[in-house]
Amino acid sequence: MTTTGEERATAVTGPWWWARWRSALFDGALALASAAECAAEGVPFARDAGIPPAAGVVFGLLCGVVLLVRRRWPIAVVLVAIAVTPAQMGFLMGIVGLYTLATCELPRRVIGALAGMSLVGTMVVTFVRVRQDMARGDFTLGDWFVPFAAVTTSLGLTAPPLLLGLYVGARRRLMESLRERADSLERELQLLAERAEERAEWARSEERTRIAREMHDVVAHRVSLMVVHAAALQAVARKDPEKAVRNAALVGDMGRQALTELREMLGVLRSGEGPRPASPGRASAAVPLVAVGVAAAAAASRVAGEPGGGGEGPCLAELEELVGQSAAAGMVVDLSVEGEVRPYGAEVEQTAYRVVQEALTNVHKHAAGAKTRVRLAHRGSEIAMQVENGPPPEPGSASAARLPSGGNGLVGMKERVVALGGVFVSGPTEAGGFRVSAVIPA
């Protein structure tokens, strides 16, 4: 990252007010040159003023070293240069002082006023000196030469350093602005990168949740029915061999369907569309979570259909078949439909189907044998569903099949319904049963 503003202020490595040692050495060299110039010019000044030459040399040295503070107090340097103009010394100090003054971030009126004072002072002194020289006979030119020499000399000593300083100062401020803009852009890009990473992590988390929900929908219902049929098979194996055979066939069919659906989902993890990575330990990184989620959704969409079917997904028309599967597993379940039956969006119908499916699965797990009522209501702008079961007929029947519970069924149902802007409510009833209710905007 570039260094500007406060960071540049803290990056000072030179002595006193200098940012770098190179700047301090350069100003020291300029001050020595200016002091030598002023000391040499102090000798004729002392002769004209009628003072000892040593005093003129000391005065010139003191004036010349003022250039050492040009970066800290440029106004003082220019004022000293203007003050010694009548003594015809400090030309280097005046030129460097004007240049430094123009590069500083001072008000334009201050720079203009000091530059005008230097211009007028140089013009007056030059006019007087040239006129005196012509009066002594050193020049034989006409009277026009006096103002010409005064104007050209004053402009030559004032305009070039002033214009160059203004250009350098403007360029320096432009570079500082560009650096600050680059720093600001870099900080914004870094912030955007952090936000993009946060969004990517959020997207990965959401996709993991969706995958878990879809896989739960694929496996939980079928496996729950398999366990219920297996328990029934164990109970009637000796008493009713024919019923035991039918239950065994149902268990086999459901097991094969569940394995087929799981194989489709897990196959995506093993073979992605992209090239296989070199490291076997990172094979799963080559497969996007979205691909797994799509496969999970596709497999889950065929739970209510025929094995291997490629339909659009479960719909409300298949709800009667779903209830029939639970009835075949021994559940006493009643389905009632209210209102005018009409088609809905695919996502709405799938969500309604999943809510009923998961609610029936929970009845198999926690209240086996309980009477269950499934209600579906078609309303003007919404569709409502309710699955309510009573208490299990026997205290031990709720866990007779020993169905495990992951605790994610209700959470998944609520996530699905809320994602569509609906309302989901679940909880125990006063009679000792459990009720699941959901309303989805149509």
Short mmCIF file of C-alpha atoms in Angstrom, two decimals:
data_model
loop_
_atom_site.label_atom_id
_atom_site.label_comp_id
_atom_site.label_asym_id
_atom_site.label_seq_id
_atom_site.Cartn_x
_atom_site.Cartn_y
_atom_site.Cartn_z
CA MET A 1 0.00 0.00 0.00
CA THR A 2 1.20 3.50 -0.73
CA THR A 3 2.03 5.90 2.10
CA THR A 4 0.02 9.09 2.34
CA GLY A 5 -1.58 11.37 4.93
CA GLU A 6 -0.97 10.33 8.51
CA GLU A 7 1.15 7.36 7.41
CA ARG A 8 3.48 9.71 5.55
CA ALA A 9 3.66 11.97 8.60
CA THR A 10 4.77 9.07 10.74
CA ALA A 11 7.36 7.97 8.14
CA VAL A 12 9.77 10.89 8.90
CA THR A 13 13.37 9.66 9.04
CA GLY A 14 15.31 12.93 8.79
CA PRO A 15 16.36 15.38 11.54
CA TRP A 16 14.09 18.14 12.84
CA TRP A 17 11.56 19.19 10.19
CA TRP A 18 13.10 17.30 7.28
CA ALA A 19 11.32 14.15 6.14
CA ARG A 20 14.56 12.58 4.87
CA TRP A 21 18.29 13.06 5.37
CA ARG A 22 18.69 13.72 1.67
CA SER A 23 16.47 16.79 1.94
CA ALA A 24 18.43 18.04 4.95
CA LEU A 25 21.76 17.65 3.12
CA PHE A 26 20.38 19.39 0.02
CA ASP A 27 19.11 22.38 2.04
CA GLY A 28 22.42 22.52 3.89
CA ALA A 29 24.30 22.71 0.58
CA LEU A 30 21.99 25.48 -0.67
CA ALA A 31 22.47 27.40 2.59
CA LEU A 32 26.28 27.13 2.29
CA ALA A 33 26.16 28.35 -1.31
CA SER A 34 23.86 31.24 -0.36
CA ALA A 35 26.06 32.15 2.61
CA ALA A 36 29.17 32.19 0.38
CA GLU A 37 27.37 34.36 -2.17
CA CYS A 38 26.10 36.82 0.44
CA ALA A 39 29.52 36.97 2.14
CA ALA A 40 31.18 37.82 -1.18
CA GLU A 41 28.55 40.45 -1.93
CA GLY A 42 28.91 41.83 1.60
CA VAL A 43 32.37 43.26 0.81
CA PRO A 44 31.18 45.88 -1.76
CA PHE A 45 28.15 46.54 0.43
CA ALA A 46 30.43 47.31 3.39
CA ARG A 47 32.57 49.57 1.20
CA ASP A 48 29.52 51.52 -0.04
CA ALA A 49 28.06 51.70 3.47
CA GLY A 50 31.34 52.81 5.03
CA ILE A 51 31.63 49.90 7.47
CA PRO A 52 34.47 47.41 7.93
CA PRO A 53 34.52 44.63 5.31
CA ALA A 54 34.46 41.98 8.05
CA ALA A 55 31.12 43.32 9.22
CA GLY A 56 29.77 43.04 5.67
CA VAL A 57 31.01 39.45 5.40
CA VAL A 58 29.43 38.47 8.74
CA PHE A 59 26.18 40.16 7.72
CA GLY A 60 26.21 38.26 4.44
CA LEU A 61 26.84 34.93 6.18
CA LEU A 62 23.98 35.49 8.59
CA CYS A 63 21.63 36.37 5.73
CA GLY A 64 22.71 33.46 3.56
CA VAL A 65 22.21 30.71 6.16
CA VAL A 66 18.53 31.70 6.46
CA LEU A 67 17.98 29.49 3.42
CA LEU A 68 18.42 26.51 5.74
CA VAL A 69 14.85 26.97 7.05
CA ARG A 70 13.18 27.39 3.67
CA ARG A 71 10.98 24.32 4.07
CA ARG A 72 9.80 25.28 7.57
CA TRP A 73 9.42 29.07 7.18
CA PRO A 74 9.40 29.98 3.47
CA ILE A 75 7.77 33.37 4.15
CA ALA A 76 10.65 34.37 6.44
CA VAL A 77 13.21 33.45 3.74
CA VAL A 78 11.39 35.57 1.13
CA LEU A 79 11.10 38.52 3.52
CA VAL A 80 14.84 38.37 4.33
CA ALA A 81 15.62 38.20 0.59
CA ILE A 82 13.43 41.28 -0.02
CA ALA A 83 15.06 43.08 2.91
CA VAL A 84 18.62 42.61 1.59
CA THR A 85 17.70 43.47 -2.01
CA PRO A 86 18.91 47.11 -1.62
CA ALA A 87 22.31 45.73 -0.61
CA GLN A 88 22.44 43.78 -3.88
CA MET A 89 22.94 40.42 -2.19
CA GLY A 90 20.95 37.22 -1.69
CA PHE A 91 20.01 36.56 -5.34
CA LEU A 92 20.18 32.77 -4.84
CA MET A 93 18.21 33.09 -1.60
CA GLY A 94 15.52 35.14 -3.36
CA ILE A 95 15.16 32.70 -6.26
CA VAL A 96 15.05 29.58 -4.05
CA GLY A 97 12.79 31.31 -1.52
CA LEU A 98 10.23 32.26 -4.19
CA TYR A 99 10.30 28.75 -5.61
CA THR A 100 9.77 27.19 -2.16
CA LEU A 101 7.01 29.69 -1.35
CA ALA A 102 5.15 28.85 -4.58
CA THR A 103 5.30 25.10 -3.88
CA CYS A 104 3.77 25.45 -0.42
CA GLU A 105 0.05 25.13 0.28
CA LEU A 106 -0.35 28.80 1.19
CA PRO A 107 -3.17 31.12 0.13
CA ARG A 108 -2.67 32.55 -3.34
CA ARG A 109 -2.99 36.10 -2.05
CA VAL A 110 -0.02 35.58 0.30
CA ILE A 111 2.13 34.15 -2.49
CA GLY A 112 1.06 36.93 -4.86
CA ALA A 113 1.74 39.67 -2.30
CA LEU A 114 5.25 38.43 -1.46
CA ALA A 115 6.06 37.83 -5.14
CA GLY A 116 4.87 41.36 -5.95
CA MET A 117 7.01 42.81 -3.16
CA SER A 118 10.07 40.96 -4.48
CA LEU A 119 9.31 42.10 -8.04
CA VAL A 120 8.90 45.77 -7.06
CA GLY A 121 11.94 45.72 -4.80
CA THR A 122 14.16 44.21 -7.47
CA MET A 123 12.79 46.61 -10.09
CA VAL A 124 13.42 49.72 -7.92
CA VAL A 125 16.93 48.66 -6.94
CA THR A 126 17.85 47.77 -10.52
CA PHE A 127 16.40 51.05 -11.80
CA VAL A 128 18.45 53.09 -9.31
CA ARG A 129 21.69 51.16 -9.88
CA VAL A 130 21.49 51.31 -13.69
CA ARG A 131 20.66 55.01 -13.57
CA GLN A 132 23.64 55.66 -11.29
CA ASP A 133 25.92 53.66 -13.59
CA MET A 134 24.72 55.65 -16.60
CA ALA A 135 25.27 58.89 -14.71
CA ARG A 136 28.88 57.87 -14.01
CA GLY A 137 29.36 57.11 -17.70
CA ASP A 138 29.60 53.33 -17.40
CA PHE A 139 26.87 52.96 -20.07
CA THR A 140 26.35 55.15 -23.14
CA LEU A 141 22.91 53.84 -24.10
CA GLY A 142 19.78 55.96 -24.21
CA ASP A 143 17.36 56.66 -21.42
CA TRP A 144 15.14 53.79 -22.62
CA PHE A 145 17.64 51.27 -21.30
CA VAL A 146 17.02 52.13 -17.64
CA PRO A 147 13.35 50.99 -17.41
CA PHE A 148 14.04 48.11 -19.81
CA ALA A 149 16.86 46.79 -17.63
CA ALA A 150 14.79 47.24 -14.47
CA VAL A 151 11.74 45.40 -15.86
CA THR A 152 13.66 42.53 -17.48
CA THR A 153 15.89 41.98 -14.46
CA SER A 154 13.00 41.97 -11.99
CA LEU A 155 10.92 39.66 -14.17
CA GLY A 156 13.88 37.34 -14.80
CA LEU A 157 14.58 36.99 -11.06
CA THR A 158 10.92 36.63 -10.02
CA ALA A 159 8.78 35.04 -12.74
CA PRO A 160 10.74 31.79 -13.50
CA PRO A 161 11.06 30.53 -9.89
CA LEU A 162 7.50 31.57 -9.13
CA LEU A 163 5.98 29.80 -12.16
CA LEU A 164 8.16 26.72 -11.67
CA GLY A 165 7.16 26.55 -8.01
CA LEU A 166 3.48 26.84 -8.85
CA TYR A 167 3.81 24.03 -11.40
CA VAL A 168 5.74 21.75 -9.04
CA GLY A 169 3.34 22.48 -6.18
CA ALA A 170 0.30 21.71 -8.33
CA ARG A 171 1.91 18.52 -9.61
CA ARG A 172 2.84 17.49 -6.08
CA ARG A 173 -0.69 18.06 -4.83
CA LEU A 174 -2.04 16.11 -7.81
CA MET A 175 0.25 13.18 -7.02
CA GLU A 176 -0.81 13.29 -3.38
CA SER A 177 -4.44 13.28 -4.46
CA LEU A 178 -3.81 10.34 -6.77
CA ARG A 179 -2.03 8.46 -3.99
CA GLU A 180 -4.88 9.11 -1.58
CA ARG A 181 -7.36 8.04 -4.23
CA ALA A 182 -5.34 4.88 -4.88
CA ASP A 183 -5.23 4.17 -1.14
CA SER A 184 -8.95 4.75 -0.86
CA LEU A 185 -9.58 2.47 -3.83
CA GLU A 186 -7.32 -0.19 -2.36
CA ARG A 187 -9.16 -0.01 0.96
CA GLU A 188 -12.49 -0.23 -0.84
CA LEU A 189 -11.29 -3.22 -2.85
CA GLN A 190 -10.07 -4.88 0.32
CA LEU A 191 -13.42 -4.20 1.98
CA LEU A 192 -15.26 -5.54 -1.07
CA ALA A 193 -13.05 -8.64 -1.02
CA GLU A 194 -13.83 -9.19 2.66
CA ARG A 195 -17.55 -8.72 2.01
CA ALA A 196 -17.36 -11.05 -0.98
CA GLU A 197 -15.69 -13.66 1.21
CA GLU A 198 -18.40 -13.20 3.82
CA ARG A 199 -21.09 -13.54 1.18
CA ALA A 200 -19.39 -16.64 -0.22
CA GLU A 201 -19.18 -18.17 3.26
CA TRP A 202 -22.84 -17.31 3.84
CA ALA A 203 -23.75 -18.86 0.48
CA ARG A 204 -21.78 -22.00 1.33
CA SER A 205 -23.53 -22.24 4.68
CA GLU A 206 -26.94 -21.76 3.05
CA GLU A 207 -26.11 -24.37 0.42
CA ARG A 208 -24.99 -26.85 3.08
CA THR A 209 -28.27 -26.27 4.90
CA ARG A 210 -30.22 -26.81 1.70
CA ILE A 211 -28.31 -30.00 0.91
CA ALA A 212 -28.94 -31.34 4.41
CA ARG A 213 -32.63 -30.49 4.11
CA GLU A 214 -33.00 -32.15 0.70
CA MET A 215 -31.11 -35.29 1.78
CA HIS A 216 -33.25 -35.44 4.91
CA ASP A 217 -36.39 -35.31 2.76
CA VAL A 218 -35.05 -38.07 0.52
CA VAL A 219 -34.02 -40.47 3.26
CA ALA A 220 -36.13 -39.84 6.34
CA HIS A 221 -39.56 -40.69 5.00
CA ARG A 222 -38.63 -43.86 3.16
CA VAL A 223 -36.35 -45.17 5.87
CA SER A 224 -38.97 -44.43 8.52
CA LEU A 225 -41.54 -46.46 6.57
CA MET A 226 -38.96 -49.22 6.11
CA VAL A 227 -38.38 -49.40 9.86
CA VAL A 228 -42.12 -49.44 10.56
CA HIS A 229 -42.71 -52.22 8.02
CA ALA A 230 -39.75 -54.16 9.42
CA ALA A 231 -41.21 -53.91 12.93
CA ALA A 232 -44.57 -55.10 11.62
CA LEU A 233 -42.84 -57.91 9.75
CA GLN A 234 -41.20 -59.02 12.96
CA ALA A 235 -44.55 -59.01 14.75
CA VAL A 236 -46.55 -60.98 12.15
CA ALA A 237 -43.83 -63.25 10.74
CA ARG A 238 -45.22 -66.35 12.46
CA LYS A 239 -48.91 -65.40 12.78
CA ASP A 240 -49.58 -64.21 9.21
CA PRO A 241 -46.92 -65.36 6.71
CA GLU A 242 -48.72 -63.76 3.72
CA LYS A 243 -48.74 -60.32 5.37
CA ALA A 244 -45.13 -60.84 6.34
CA VAL A 245 -44.26 -61.50 2.69
CA ARG A 246 -46.06 -58.30 1.60
CA ASN A 247 -44.28 -56.28 4.26
CA ALA A 248 -40.93 -57.75 3.25
CA ALA A 249 -41.59 -56.80 -0.38
CA LEU A 250 -42.48 -53.27 0.63
CA VAL A 251 -39.31 -53.00 2.71
CA GLY A 252 -37.23 -54.23 -0.21
CA ASP A 253 -38.81 -51.80 -2.69
CA MET A 254 -38.37 -48.82 -0.38
CA GLY A 255 -34.80 -49.80 0.41
CA ARG A 256 -33.90 -50.04 -3.26
CA GLN A 257 -35.50 -46.67 -3.97
CA ALA A 258 -33.67 -45.03 -1.06
CA LEU A 259 -30.34 -46.51 -2.19
CA THR A 260 -30.91 -45.33 -5.76
CA GLU A 261 -31.63 -41.79 -4.61
CA LEU A 262 -28.63 -41.72 -2.26
CA ARG A 263 -26.38 -43.08 -5.00
CA GLU A 264 -27.43 -40.26 -7.31
CA MET A 265 -26.61 -37.61 -4.73
CA LEU A 266 -23.34 -39.09 -3.51
CA GLY A 267 -22.24 -39.74 -7.08
CA VAL A 268 -21.97 -36.00 -7.60
CA LEU A 269 -19.40 -35.83 -4.80
CA ARG A 270 -17.27 -38.49 -6.47
CA SER A 271 -17.31 -37.25 -10.06
CA GLY A 272 -17.62 -33.53 -10.69
CA GLU A 273 -17.79 -31.94 -14.13
CA GLY A 274 -14.34 -30.35 -13.77
CA PRO A 275 -10.94 -32.08 -13.93
CA ARG A 276 -10.02 -34.38 -11.08
CA PRO A 277 -7.59 -32.70 -8.65
CA ALA A 278 -4.08 -34.03 -8.22
CA SER A 279 -4.48 -34.55 -4.48
CA PRO A 280 -6.92 -37.32 -3.55
CA GLY A 281 -7.56 -35.61 -0.20
CA ARG A 282 -9.05 -32.60 -1.98
CA ALA A 283 -11.34 -34.49 -4.35
CA SER A 284 -14.47 -33.08 -2.80
CA ALA A 285 -13.23 -29.50 -3.25
CA ALA A 286 -13.59 -29.85 -7.04
CA VAL A 287 -17.35 -30.31 -6.75
CA PRO A 288 -19.36 -27.19 -5.99
CA LEU A 289 -21.88 -27.36 -3.22
CA VAL A 290 -24.48 -26.11 -5.68
CA ALA A 291 -24.08 -29.25 -7.80
CA VAL A 292 -24.64 -31.43 -4.75
CA GLY A 293 -27.67 -29.38 -3.80
CA VAL A 294 -29.12 -29.69 -7.28
CA ALA A 295 -28.63 -33.44 -7.23
CA ALA A 296 -30.17 -33.65 -3.77
CA ALA A 297 -33.16 -31.62 -4.89
CA ALA A 298 -33.56 -33.74 -8.01
CA ALA A 299 -33.45 -36.94 -6.02
CA ALA A 300 -35.79 -35.57 -3.38
CA SER A 301 -38.24 -34.53 -6.07
CA ARG A 302 -38.70 -38.17 -7.07
CA VAL A 303 -39.57 -39.46 -3.60
CA ALA A 304 -43.29 -39.29 -4.27
CA GLY A 305 -43.07 -40.53 -7.88
CA GLU A 306 -42.05 -43.77 -9.45
CA PRO A 307 -38.50 -45.01 -8.97
CA GLY A 308 -36.28 -43.49 -11.58
CA GLY A 309 -38.92 -41.04 -12.67
CA GLY A 310 -37.83 -37.67 -13.95
CA GLY A 311 -40.79 -35.45 -13.08
CA GLU A 312 -40.77 -31.89 -11.92
CA GLY A 313 -41.01 -32.93 -8.28
CA PRO A 314 -43.67 -33.87 -5.76
CA CYS A 315 -46.96 -32.01 -6.02
CA LEU A 316 -50.23 -31.85 -4.15
CA ALA A 317 -51.81 -34.31 -6.57
CA GLU A 318 -49.53 -36.99 -5.07
CA LEU A 319 -50.58 -36.20 -1.51
CA GLU A 320 -53.19 -38.97 -1.49
CA GLU A 321 -50.53 -41.52 -2.47
CA LEU A 322 -48.29 -40.24 0.34
CA VAL A 323 -51.05 -40.69 2.87
CA GLY A 324 -51.71 -44.14 1.44
CA GLN A 325 -48.12 -45.18 2.07
CA SER A 326 -48.47 -44.23 5.73
CA ALA A 327 -51.78 -46.09 5.93
CA ALA A 328 -50.10 -49.15 4.45
CA ALA A 329 -47.52 -48.93 7.23
CA GLY A 330 -50.28 -49.24 9.82
CA MET A 331 -51.08 -45.59 10.54
CA VAL A 332 -54.73 -44.60 11.00
CA VAL A 333 -54.72 -41.47 8.88
CA ASP A 334 -57.51 -39.39 7.38
CA LEU A 335 -57.07 -36.84 4.56
CA SER A 336 -59.53 -34.00 4.00
CA VAL A 337 -59.32 -31.31 1.32
CA GLU A 338 -61.23 -28.03 1.60
CA GLY A 339 -61.80 -25.36 -1.03
CA GLU A 340 -61.48 -25.41 -4.79
CA VAL A 341 -58.50 -27.45 -5.95
CA ARG A 342 -56.27 -25.48 -8.33
CA PRO A 343 -52.65 -25.63 -9.45
CA TYR A 344 -49.93 -23.60 -7.72
CA GLY A 345 -46.33 -22.82 -8.41
CA ALA A 346 -43.96 -25.79 -8.35
CA GLU A 347 -42.08 -24.49 -5.30
CA VAL A 348 -45.30 -23.88 -3.37
CA GLU A 349 -46.63 -27.37 -4.10
CA GLN A 350 -43.30 -29.01 -3.26
CA THR A 351 -43.10 -27.15 0.05
CA ALA A 352 -46.67 -28.08 1.00
CA TYR A 353 -45.95 -31.70 0.10
CA ARG A 354 -42.74 -31.73 2.18
CA VAL A 355 -44.49 -30.31 5.22
CA VAL A 356 -47.10 -33.07 5.17
CA GLN A 357 -44.46 -35.71 4.42
CA GLU A 358 -42.20 -34.69 7.30
CA ALA A 359 -45.14 -34.39 9.70
CA LEU A 360 -46.23 -37.95 8.86
CA THR A 361 -42.62 -39.13 9.29
CA ASN A 362 -42.57 -37.59 12.77
CA VAL A 363 -45.78 -39.40 13.64
CA HIS A 364 -44.12 -42.69 12.64
CA LYS A 365 -41.13 -41.84 14.81
CA HIS A 366 -42.77 -40.46 17.94
CA ALA A 367 -46.41 -41.57 17.98
CA ALA A 368 -46.67 -44.88 16.18
CA GLY A 369 -50.25 -46.06 15.97
CA ALA A 370 -51.76 -42.67 16.82
CA LYS A 371 -54.74 -41.46 14.86
CA THR A 372 -53.69 -38.75 12.46
CA ARG A 373 -55.66 -36.20 10.51
CA VAL A 374 -54.28 -34.35 7.47
CA ARG A 375 -56.15 -31.24 6.36
CA LEU A 376 -55.46 -29.22 3.22
CA ALA A 377 -57.31 -25.93 2.62
CA HIS A 378 -57.28 -24.03 -0.67
CA ARG A 379 -57.98 -20.37 0.05
CA GLY A 380 -58.11 -17.27 -2.11
CA SER A 381 -54.52 -16.10 -1.77
CA GLU A 382 -52.92 -18.89 0.23
CA ILE A 383 -52.82 -22.58 0.87
CA ALA A 384 -52.97 -24.00 4.39
CA MET A 385 -52.10 -27.44 5.68
CA GLN A 386 -52.36 -29.09 9.08
CA VAL A 387 -51.23 -32.48 10.35
CA GLU A 388 -52.49 -33.37 13.80
CA ASN A 389 -52.11 -36.65 15.62
CA GLY A 390 -53.50 -37.86 18.89
CA PRO A 391 -51.57 -39.59 21.66
CA PRO A 392 -50.24 -43.09 20.92
CA PRO A 393 -52.67 -45.85 21.88
CA GLU A 394 -50.13 -47.51 24.19
CA PRO A 395 -47.37 -45.83 26.20
CA GLY A 396 -44.69 -48.06 24.72
CA SER A 397 -45.86 -47.89 21.13
CA ALA A 398 -44.27 -44.55 20.44
CA SER A 399 -40.83 -46.05 20.60
CA ALA A 400 -41.62 -49.62 19.61
CA ALA A 401 -39.93 -49.22 16.23
CA ARG A 402 -36.91 -47.47 17.81
CA LEU A 403 -36.77 -44.79 15.10
CA PRO A 404 -33.90 -42.33 15.63
CA SER A 405 -34.54 -38.61 15.41
CA GLY A 406 -32.04 -36.03 14.21
CA GLY A 407 -34.07 -33.08 15.44
CA ASN A 408 -33.92 -31.32 12.06
CA GLY A 409 -37.36 -32.14 10.66
CA LEU A 410 -39.27 -29.24 12.21
CA VAL A 411 -36.40 -26.88 11.50
CA GLY A 412 -36.35 -27.87 7.84
CA MET A 413 -40.11 -27.45 7.50
CA LYS A 414 -40.00 -23.98 9.05
CA GLU A 415 -37.11 -22.93 6.80
CA ARG A 416 -39.01 -24.01 3.69
CA VAL A 417 -42.22 -22.23 4.66
CA VAL A 418 -40.56 -19.01 5.85
CA ALA A 419 -38.47 -18.85 2.66
CA LEU A 420 -41.74 -18.49 0.71
CA GLY A 421 -43.08 -15.83 3.06
CA GLY A 422 -45.37 -18.17 4.92
CA VAL A 423 -46.09 -18.95 8.57
CA PHE A 424 -45.20 -22.20 10.34
CA VAL A 425 -46.41 -23.25 13.80
CA SER A 426 -45.88 -26.55 15.61
CA GLY A 427 -46.41 -27.80 19.13
CA PRO A 428 -48.22 -30.27 21.40
CA THR A 429 -51.98 -30.30 21.74
CA GLU A 430 -54.05 -30.35 24.92
CA ALA A 431 -55.07 -33.94 24.21
CA GLY A 432 -51.45 -35.11 24.36
CA GLY A 433 -50.82 -35.25 20.63
CA PHE A 434 -48.91 -32.95 18.28
CA ARG A 435 -49.95 -30.47 15.64
CA VAL A 436 -48.06 -29.04 12.65
CA SER A 437 -49.65 -26.10 10.81
CA ALA A 438 -48.38 -24.04 7.88
CA VAL A 439 -49.80 -21.31 5.67
CA ILE A 440 -48.05 -20.48 2.37
CA PRO A 441 -48.94 -17.48 0.15
CA ALA A 442 -50.17 -18.65 -3.23
#
